[in-house]
PDB file of C-alpha atoms in Angstrom:
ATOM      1  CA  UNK E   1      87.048-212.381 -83.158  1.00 47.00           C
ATOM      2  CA  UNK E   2      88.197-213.310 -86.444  1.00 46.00           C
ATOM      3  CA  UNK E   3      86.267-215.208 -88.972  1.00 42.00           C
ATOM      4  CA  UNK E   4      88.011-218.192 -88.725  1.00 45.00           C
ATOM      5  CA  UNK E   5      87.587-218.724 -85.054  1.00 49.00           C
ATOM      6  CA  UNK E   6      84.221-218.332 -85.466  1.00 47.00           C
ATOM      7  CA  UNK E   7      84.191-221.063 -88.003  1.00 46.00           C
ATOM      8  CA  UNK E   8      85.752-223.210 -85.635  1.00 48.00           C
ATOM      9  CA  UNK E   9      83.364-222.419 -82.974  1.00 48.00           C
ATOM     10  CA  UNK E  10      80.312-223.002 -85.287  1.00 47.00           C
ATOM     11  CA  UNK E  11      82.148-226.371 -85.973  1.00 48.00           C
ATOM     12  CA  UNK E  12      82.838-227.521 -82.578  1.00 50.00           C
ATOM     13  CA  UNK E  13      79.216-227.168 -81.536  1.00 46.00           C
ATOM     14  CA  UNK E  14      77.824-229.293 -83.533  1.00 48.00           C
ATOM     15  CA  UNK E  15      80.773-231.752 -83.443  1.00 48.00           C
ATOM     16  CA  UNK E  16      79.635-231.637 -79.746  1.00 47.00           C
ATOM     17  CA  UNK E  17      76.153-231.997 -80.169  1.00 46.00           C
ATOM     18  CA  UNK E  18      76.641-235.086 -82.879  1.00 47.00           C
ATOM     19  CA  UNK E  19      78.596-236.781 -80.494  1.00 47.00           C
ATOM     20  CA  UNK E  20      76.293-236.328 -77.568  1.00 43.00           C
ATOM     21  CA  UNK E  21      73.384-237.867 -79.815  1.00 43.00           C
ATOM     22  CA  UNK E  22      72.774-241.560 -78.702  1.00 42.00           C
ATOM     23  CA  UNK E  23      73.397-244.187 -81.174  1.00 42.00           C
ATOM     24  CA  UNK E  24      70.370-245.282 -83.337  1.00 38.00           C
ATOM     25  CA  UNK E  25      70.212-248.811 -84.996  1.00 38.00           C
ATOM     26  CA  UNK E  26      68.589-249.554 -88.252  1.00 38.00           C
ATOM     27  CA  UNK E  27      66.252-251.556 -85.850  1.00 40.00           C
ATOM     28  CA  UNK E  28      64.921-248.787 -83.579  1.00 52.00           C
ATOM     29  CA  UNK E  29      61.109-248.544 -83.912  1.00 47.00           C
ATOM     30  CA  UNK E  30      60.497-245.434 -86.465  1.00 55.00           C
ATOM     31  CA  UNK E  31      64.360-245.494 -87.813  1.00 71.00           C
ATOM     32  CA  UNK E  32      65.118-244.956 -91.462  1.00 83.00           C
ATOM     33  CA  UNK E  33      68.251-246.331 -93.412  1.00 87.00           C
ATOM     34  CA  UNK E  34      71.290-244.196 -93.612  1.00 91.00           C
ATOM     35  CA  UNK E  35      70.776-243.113 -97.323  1.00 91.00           C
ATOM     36  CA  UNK E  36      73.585-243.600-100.084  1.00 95.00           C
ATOM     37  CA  UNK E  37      72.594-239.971-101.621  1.00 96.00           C
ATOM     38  CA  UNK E  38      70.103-237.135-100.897  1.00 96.00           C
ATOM     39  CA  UNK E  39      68.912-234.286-102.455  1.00 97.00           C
ATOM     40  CA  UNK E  40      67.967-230.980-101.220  1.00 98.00           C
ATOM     41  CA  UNK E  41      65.982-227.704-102.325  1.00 98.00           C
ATOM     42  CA  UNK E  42      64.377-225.016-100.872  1.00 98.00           C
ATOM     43  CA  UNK E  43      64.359-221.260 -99.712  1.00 98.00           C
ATOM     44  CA  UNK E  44      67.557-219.214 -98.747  1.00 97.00           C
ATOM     45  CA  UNK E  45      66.757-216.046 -96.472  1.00 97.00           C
ATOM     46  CA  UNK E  46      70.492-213.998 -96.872  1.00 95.00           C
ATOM     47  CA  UNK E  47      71.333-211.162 -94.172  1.00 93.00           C
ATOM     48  CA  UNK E  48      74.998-209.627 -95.717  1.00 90.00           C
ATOM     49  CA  UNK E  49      76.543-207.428 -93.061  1.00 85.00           C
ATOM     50  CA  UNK E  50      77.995-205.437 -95.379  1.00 76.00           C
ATOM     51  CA  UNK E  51      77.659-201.911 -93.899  1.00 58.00           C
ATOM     52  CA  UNK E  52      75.954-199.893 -96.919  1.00 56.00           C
ATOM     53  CA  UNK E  53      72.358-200.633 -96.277  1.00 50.00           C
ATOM     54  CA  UNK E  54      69.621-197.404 -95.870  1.00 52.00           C
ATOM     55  CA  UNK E  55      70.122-197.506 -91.957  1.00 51.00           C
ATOM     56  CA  UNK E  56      74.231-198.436 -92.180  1.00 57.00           C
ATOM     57  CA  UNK E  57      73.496-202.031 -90.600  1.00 66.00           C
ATOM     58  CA  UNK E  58      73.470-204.522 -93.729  1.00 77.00           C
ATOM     59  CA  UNK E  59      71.312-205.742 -96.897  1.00 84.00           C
ATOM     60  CA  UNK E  60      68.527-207.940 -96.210  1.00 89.00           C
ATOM     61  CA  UNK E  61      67.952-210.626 -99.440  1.00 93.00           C
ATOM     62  CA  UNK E  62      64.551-211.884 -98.904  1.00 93.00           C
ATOM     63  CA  UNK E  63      64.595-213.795-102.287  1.00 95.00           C
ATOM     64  CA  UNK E  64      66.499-216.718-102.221  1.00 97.00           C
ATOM     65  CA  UNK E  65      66.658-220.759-103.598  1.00 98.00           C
ATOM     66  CA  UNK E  66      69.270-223.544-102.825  1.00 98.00           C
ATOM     67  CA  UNK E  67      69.597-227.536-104.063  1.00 98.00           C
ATOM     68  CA  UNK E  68      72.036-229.227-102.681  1.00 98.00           C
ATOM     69  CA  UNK E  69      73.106-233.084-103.426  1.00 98.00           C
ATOM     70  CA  UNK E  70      75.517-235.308-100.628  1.00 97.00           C
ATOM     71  CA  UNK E  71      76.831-238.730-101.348  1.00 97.00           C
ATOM     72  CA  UNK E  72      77.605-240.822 -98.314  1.00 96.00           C
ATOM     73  CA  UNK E  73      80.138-242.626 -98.066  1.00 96.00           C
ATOM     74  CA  UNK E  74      79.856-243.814 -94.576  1.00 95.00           C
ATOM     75  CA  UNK E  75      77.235-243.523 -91.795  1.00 93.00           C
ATOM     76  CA  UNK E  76      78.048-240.270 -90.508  1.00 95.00           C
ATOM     77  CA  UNK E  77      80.261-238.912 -93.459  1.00 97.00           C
ATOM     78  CA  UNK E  78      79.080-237.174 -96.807  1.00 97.00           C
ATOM     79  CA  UNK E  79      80.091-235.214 -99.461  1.00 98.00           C
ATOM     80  CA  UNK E  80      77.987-232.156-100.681  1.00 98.00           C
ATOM     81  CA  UNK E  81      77.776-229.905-103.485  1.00 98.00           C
ATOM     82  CA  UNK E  82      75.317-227.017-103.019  1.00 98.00           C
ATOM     83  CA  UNK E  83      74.414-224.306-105.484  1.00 98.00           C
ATOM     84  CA  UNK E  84      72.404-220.966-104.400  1.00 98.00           C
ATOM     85  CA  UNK E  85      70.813-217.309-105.201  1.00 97.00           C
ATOM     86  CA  UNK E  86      69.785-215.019-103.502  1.00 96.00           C
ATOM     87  CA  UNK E  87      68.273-211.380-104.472  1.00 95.00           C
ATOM     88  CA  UNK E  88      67.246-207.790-103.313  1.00 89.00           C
ATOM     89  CA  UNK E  89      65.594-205.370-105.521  1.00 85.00           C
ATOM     90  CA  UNK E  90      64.993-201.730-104.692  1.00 75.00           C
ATOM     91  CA  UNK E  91      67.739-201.423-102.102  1.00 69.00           C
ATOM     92  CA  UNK E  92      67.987-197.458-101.475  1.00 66.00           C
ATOM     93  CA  UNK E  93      71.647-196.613-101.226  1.00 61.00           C
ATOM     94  CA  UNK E  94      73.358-192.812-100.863  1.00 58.00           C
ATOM     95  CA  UNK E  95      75.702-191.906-103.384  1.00 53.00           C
ATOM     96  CA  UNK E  96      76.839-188.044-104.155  1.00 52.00           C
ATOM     97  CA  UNK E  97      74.642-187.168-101.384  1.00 54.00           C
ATOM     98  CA  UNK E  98      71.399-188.308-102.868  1.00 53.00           C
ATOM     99  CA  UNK E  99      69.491-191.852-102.928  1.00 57.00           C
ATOM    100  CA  UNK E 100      69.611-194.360-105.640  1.00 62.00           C
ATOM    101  CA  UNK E 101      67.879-197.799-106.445  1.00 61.00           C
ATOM    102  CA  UNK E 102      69.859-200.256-106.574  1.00 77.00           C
ATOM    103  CA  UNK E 103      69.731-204.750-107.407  1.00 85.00           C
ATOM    104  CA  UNK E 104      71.772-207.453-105.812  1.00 87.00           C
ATOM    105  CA  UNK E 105      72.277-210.454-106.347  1.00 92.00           C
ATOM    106  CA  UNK E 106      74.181-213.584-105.249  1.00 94.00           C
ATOM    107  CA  UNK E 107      74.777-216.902-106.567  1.00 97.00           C
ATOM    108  CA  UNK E 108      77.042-219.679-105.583  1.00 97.00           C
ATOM    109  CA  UNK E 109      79.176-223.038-106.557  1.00 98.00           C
ATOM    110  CA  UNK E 110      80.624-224.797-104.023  1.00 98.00           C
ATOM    111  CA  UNK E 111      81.503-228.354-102.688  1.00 98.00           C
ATOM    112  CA  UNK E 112      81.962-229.909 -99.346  1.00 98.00           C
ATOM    113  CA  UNK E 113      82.397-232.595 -96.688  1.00 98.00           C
ATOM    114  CA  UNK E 114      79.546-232.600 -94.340  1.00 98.00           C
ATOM    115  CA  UNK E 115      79.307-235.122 -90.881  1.00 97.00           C
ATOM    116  CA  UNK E 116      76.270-235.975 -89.604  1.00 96.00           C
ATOM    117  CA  UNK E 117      74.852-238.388 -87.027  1.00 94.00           C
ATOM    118  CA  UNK E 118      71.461-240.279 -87.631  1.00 91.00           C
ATOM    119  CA  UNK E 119      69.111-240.644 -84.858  1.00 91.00           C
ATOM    120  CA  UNK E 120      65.614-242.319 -85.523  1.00 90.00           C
ATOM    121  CA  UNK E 121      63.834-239.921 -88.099  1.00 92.00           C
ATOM    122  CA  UNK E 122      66.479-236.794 -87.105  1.00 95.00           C
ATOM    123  CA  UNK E 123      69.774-236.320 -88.709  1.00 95.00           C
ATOM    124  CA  UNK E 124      71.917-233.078 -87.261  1.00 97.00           C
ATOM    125  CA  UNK E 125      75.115-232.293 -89.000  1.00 98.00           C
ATOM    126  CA  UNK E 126      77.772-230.014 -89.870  1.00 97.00           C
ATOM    127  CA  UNK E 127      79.504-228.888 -92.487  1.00 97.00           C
ATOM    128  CA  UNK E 128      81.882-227.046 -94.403  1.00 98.00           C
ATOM    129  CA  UNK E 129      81.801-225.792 -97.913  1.00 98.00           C
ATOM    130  CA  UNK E 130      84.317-223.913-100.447  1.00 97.00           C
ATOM    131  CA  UNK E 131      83.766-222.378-103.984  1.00 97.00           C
ATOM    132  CA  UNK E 132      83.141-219.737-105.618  1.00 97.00           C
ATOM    133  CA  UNK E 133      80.555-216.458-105.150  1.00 96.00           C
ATOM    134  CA  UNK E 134      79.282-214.515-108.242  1.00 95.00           C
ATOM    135  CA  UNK E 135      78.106-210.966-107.145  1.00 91.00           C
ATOM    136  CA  UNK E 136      76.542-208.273-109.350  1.00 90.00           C
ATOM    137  CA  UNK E 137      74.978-205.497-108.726  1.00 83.00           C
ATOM    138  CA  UNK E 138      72.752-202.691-110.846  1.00 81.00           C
ATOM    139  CA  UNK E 139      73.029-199.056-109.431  1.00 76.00           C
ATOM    140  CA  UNK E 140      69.880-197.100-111.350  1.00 70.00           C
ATOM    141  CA  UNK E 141      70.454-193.255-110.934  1.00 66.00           C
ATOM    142  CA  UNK E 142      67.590-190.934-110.958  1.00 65.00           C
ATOM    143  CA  UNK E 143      68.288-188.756-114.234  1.00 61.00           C
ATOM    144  CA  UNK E 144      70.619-185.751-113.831  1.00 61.00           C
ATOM    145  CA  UNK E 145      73.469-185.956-111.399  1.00 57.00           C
ATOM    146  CA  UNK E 146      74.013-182.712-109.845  1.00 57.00           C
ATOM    147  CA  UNK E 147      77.770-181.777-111.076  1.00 58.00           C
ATOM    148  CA  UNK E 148      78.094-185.041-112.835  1.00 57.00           C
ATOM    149  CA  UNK E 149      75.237-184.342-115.653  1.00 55.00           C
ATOM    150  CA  UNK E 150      73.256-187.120-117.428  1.00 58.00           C
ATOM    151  CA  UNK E 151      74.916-190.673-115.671  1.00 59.00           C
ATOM    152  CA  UNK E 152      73.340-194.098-116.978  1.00 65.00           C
ATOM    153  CA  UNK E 153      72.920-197.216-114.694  1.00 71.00           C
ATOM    154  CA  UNK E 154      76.176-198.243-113.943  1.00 74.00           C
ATOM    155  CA  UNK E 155      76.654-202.772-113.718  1.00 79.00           C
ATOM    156  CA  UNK E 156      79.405-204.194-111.595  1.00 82.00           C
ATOM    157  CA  UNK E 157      80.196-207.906-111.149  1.00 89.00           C
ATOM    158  CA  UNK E 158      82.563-210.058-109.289  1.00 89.00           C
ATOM    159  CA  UNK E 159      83.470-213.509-108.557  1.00 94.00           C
ATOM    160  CA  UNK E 160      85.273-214.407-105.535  1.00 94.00           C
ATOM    161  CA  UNK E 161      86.552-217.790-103.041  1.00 95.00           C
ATOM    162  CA  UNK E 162      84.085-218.393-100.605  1.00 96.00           C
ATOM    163  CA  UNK E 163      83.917-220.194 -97.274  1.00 97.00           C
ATOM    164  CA  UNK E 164      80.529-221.699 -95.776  1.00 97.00           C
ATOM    165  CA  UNK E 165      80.915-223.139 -92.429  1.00 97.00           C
ATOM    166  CA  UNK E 166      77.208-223.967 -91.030  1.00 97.00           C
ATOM    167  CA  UNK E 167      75.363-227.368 -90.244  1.00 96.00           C
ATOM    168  CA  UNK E 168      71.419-228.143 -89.810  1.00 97.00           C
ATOM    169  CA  UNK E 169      68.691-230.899 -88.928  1.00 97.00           C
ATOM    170  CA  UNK E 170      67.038-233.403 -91.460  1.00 97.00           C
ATOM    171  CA  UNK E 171      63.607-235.133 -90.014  1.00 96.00           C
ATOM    172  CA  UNK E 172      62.145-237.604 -92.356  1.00 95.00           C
ATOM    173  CA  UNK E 173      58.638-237.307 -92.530  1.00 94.00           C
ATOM    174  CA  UNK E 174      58.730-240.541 -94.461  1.00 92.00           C
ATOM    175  CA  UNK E 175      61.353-243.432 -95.351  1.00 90.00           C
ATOM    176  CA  UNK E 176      62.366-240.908 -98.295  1.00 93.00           C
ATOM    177  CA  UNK E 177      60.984-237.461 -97.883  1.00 96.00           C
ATOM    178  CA  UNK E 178      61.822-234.993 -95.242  1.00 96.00           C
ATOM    179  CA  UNK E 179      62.421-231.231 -94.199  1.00 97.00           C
ATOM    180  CA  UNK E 180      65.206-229.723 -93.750  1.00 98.00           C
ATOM    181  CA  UNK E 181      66.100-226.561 -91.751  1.00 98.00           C
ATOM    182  CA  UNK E 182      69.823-224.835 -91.378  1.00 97.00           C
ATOM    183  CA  UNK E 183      71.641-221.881 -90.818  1.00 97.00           C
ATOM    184  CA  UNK E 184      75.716-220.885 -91.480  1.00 96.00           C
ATOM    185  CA  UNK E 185      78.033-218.151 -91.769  1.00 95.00           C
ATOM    186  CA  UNK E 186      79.485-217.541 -94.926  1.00 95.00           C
ATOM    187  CA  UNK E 187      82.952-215.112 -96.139  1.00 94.00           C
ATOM    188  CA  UNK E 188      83.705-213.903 -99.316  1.00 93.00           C
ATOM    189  CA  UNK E 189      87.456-213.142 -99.659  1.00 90.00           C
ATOM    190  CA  UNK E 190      88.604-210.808-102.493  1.00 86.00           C
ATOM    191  CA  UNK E 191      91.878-211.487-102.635  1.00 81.00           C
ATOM    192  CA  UNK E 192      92.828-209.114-105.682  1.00 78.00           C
ATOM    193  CA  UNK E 193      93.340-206.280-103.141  1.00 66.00           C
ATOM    194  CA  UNK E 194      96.207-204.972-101.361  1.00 61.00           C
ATOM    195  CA  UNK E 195      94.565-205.806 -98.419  1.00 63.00           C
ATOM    196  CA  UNK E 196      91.817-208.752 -98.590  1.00 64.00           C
ATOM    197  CA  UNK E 197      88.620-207.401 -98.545  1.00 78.00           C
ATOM    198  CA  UNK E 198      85.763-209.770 -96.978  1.00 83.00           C
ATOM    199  CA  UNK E 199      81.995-209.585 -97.243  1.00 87.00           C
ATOM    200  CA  UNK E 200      80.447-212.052 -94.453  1.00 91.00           C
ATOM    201  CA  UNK E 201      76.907-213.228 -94.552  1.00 93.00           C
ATOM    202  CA  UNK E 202      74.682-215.223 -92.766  1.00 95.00           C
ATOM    203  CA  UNK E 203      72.081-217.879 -94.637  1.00 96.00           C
ATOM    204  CA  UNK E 204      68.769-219.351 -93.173  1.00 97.00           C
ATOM    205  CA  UNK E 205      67.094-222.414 -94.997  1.00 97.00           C
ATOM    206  CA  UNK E 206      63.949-224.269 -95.012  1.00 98.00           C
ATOM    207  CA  UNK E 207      63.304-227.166 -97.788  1.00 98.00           C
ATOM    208  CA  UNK E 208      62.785-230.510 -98.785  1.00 97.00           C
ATOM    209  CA  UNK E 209      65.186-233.296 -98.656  1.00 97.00           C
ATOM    210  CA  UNK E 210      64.945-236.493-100.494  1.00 96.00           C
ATOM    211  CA  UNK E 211      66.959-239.296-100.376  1.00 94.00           C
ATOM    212  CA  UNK E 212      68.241-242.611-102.559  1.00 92.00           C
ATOM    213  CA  UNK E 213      69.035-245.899-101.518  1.00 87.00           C
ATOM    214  CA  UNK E 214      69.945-246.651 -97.694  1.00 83.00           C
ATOM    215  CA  UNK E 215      72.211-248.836 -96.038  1.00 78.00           C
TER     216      UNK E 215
END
């Protein structure tokens, strides 16, 4: 399945799921306003499928941050920018038939349109975000490389488009404050190559949300 259709699969689930919700009033007991803007922070957990790790099934990035900010135009429409990182240190990799050490790291720009669906305290929504991923990378080699002599620690970097289908649940703890929790799929396309080459991740996320205003 290609990534695309996955991306519209992710999408059409929670399109599904917001529609399903029941319509909340700003009079239910225990609702909140819709808010004009909220902000968002917390911790990224990054699994990159990318099939170099020690046991050939993908890089794990343990370390990660995210703050996003969404203005609302409507009731159930926003607009979201997002920045992230994410890191791995000490990431054993084979190369000329022995094991190096090697950092990662991922950070990234991009903007969105996000739809969402307010019921009481709990907002679900979707969304789908494009920009830009900055990858670099620090391979350390262990002295003396057998038929390649002395090699220093060799730095790569690249920036690439990136696509970030995903969607999550807000629950206001209080008229302003709340927690946030979310998951997506993201691609990086590199389309510099003959053929394009893609590097697909999937994100977890747990923060804090707060918001501004309310309507």
């Amino acid at each position: 399945m290609s990534f695309l259709s996955r991306a519209t699969i992710v999408l059409a689930v929670f399109a599904l799921s917001l529609g399903a919700a029941p319509t909340a009033s700003a009079q239910e007991p225990g609702s909140i306003p819709v808010p004009l803007a909220d902000f968002s922070g917390g911790y990224v957990f990054l699994y990159d499928t990318t099939n170099i790790g020690p046991a050939k099934d993908g890089i794990e990035f343990p370390a990660g941050w995210y703050f996003s900010a969404a203005v609302n135009p409507t009731t159930w429409f926003g607009i979201v920018g997002e920045v992230s990182g994410s890191y791995r240190n000490n990431l054993e990799v084979s190369y000329f038939d022995f094991r190096t050490s090697n950092d990662a790291r991922v950070h990234t720009f991009m903007i969105g349109t996000r739809f969402f669906r307010k019921v009481g305290r709990v907002v679900p929504y979707a969304q789908i975000l494009t920009g830009a991923a900055h990858m670099r990378a620090k391979i350390r080699f262990p002295g003396e490389v057998p038929g390649l002599g002395l090699v220093n620690d060799i730095s790569s970097s690249a920036t690439d488009f990136a696509l970030q289908p995903g969607g999550g649940v807000t629950v206001y703890l209080t008229e302003r404050v709340g927690v946030r929790f979310a998951g997506d799929y993201r691609s990086i396309i590199d389309f510099t190559e003959d053929e394009n080459d893609y590097t697909n991740e999937f994100r977890m996320i747990a923060g804090f949300t707060l918001q501004w205003g309310g309507r």
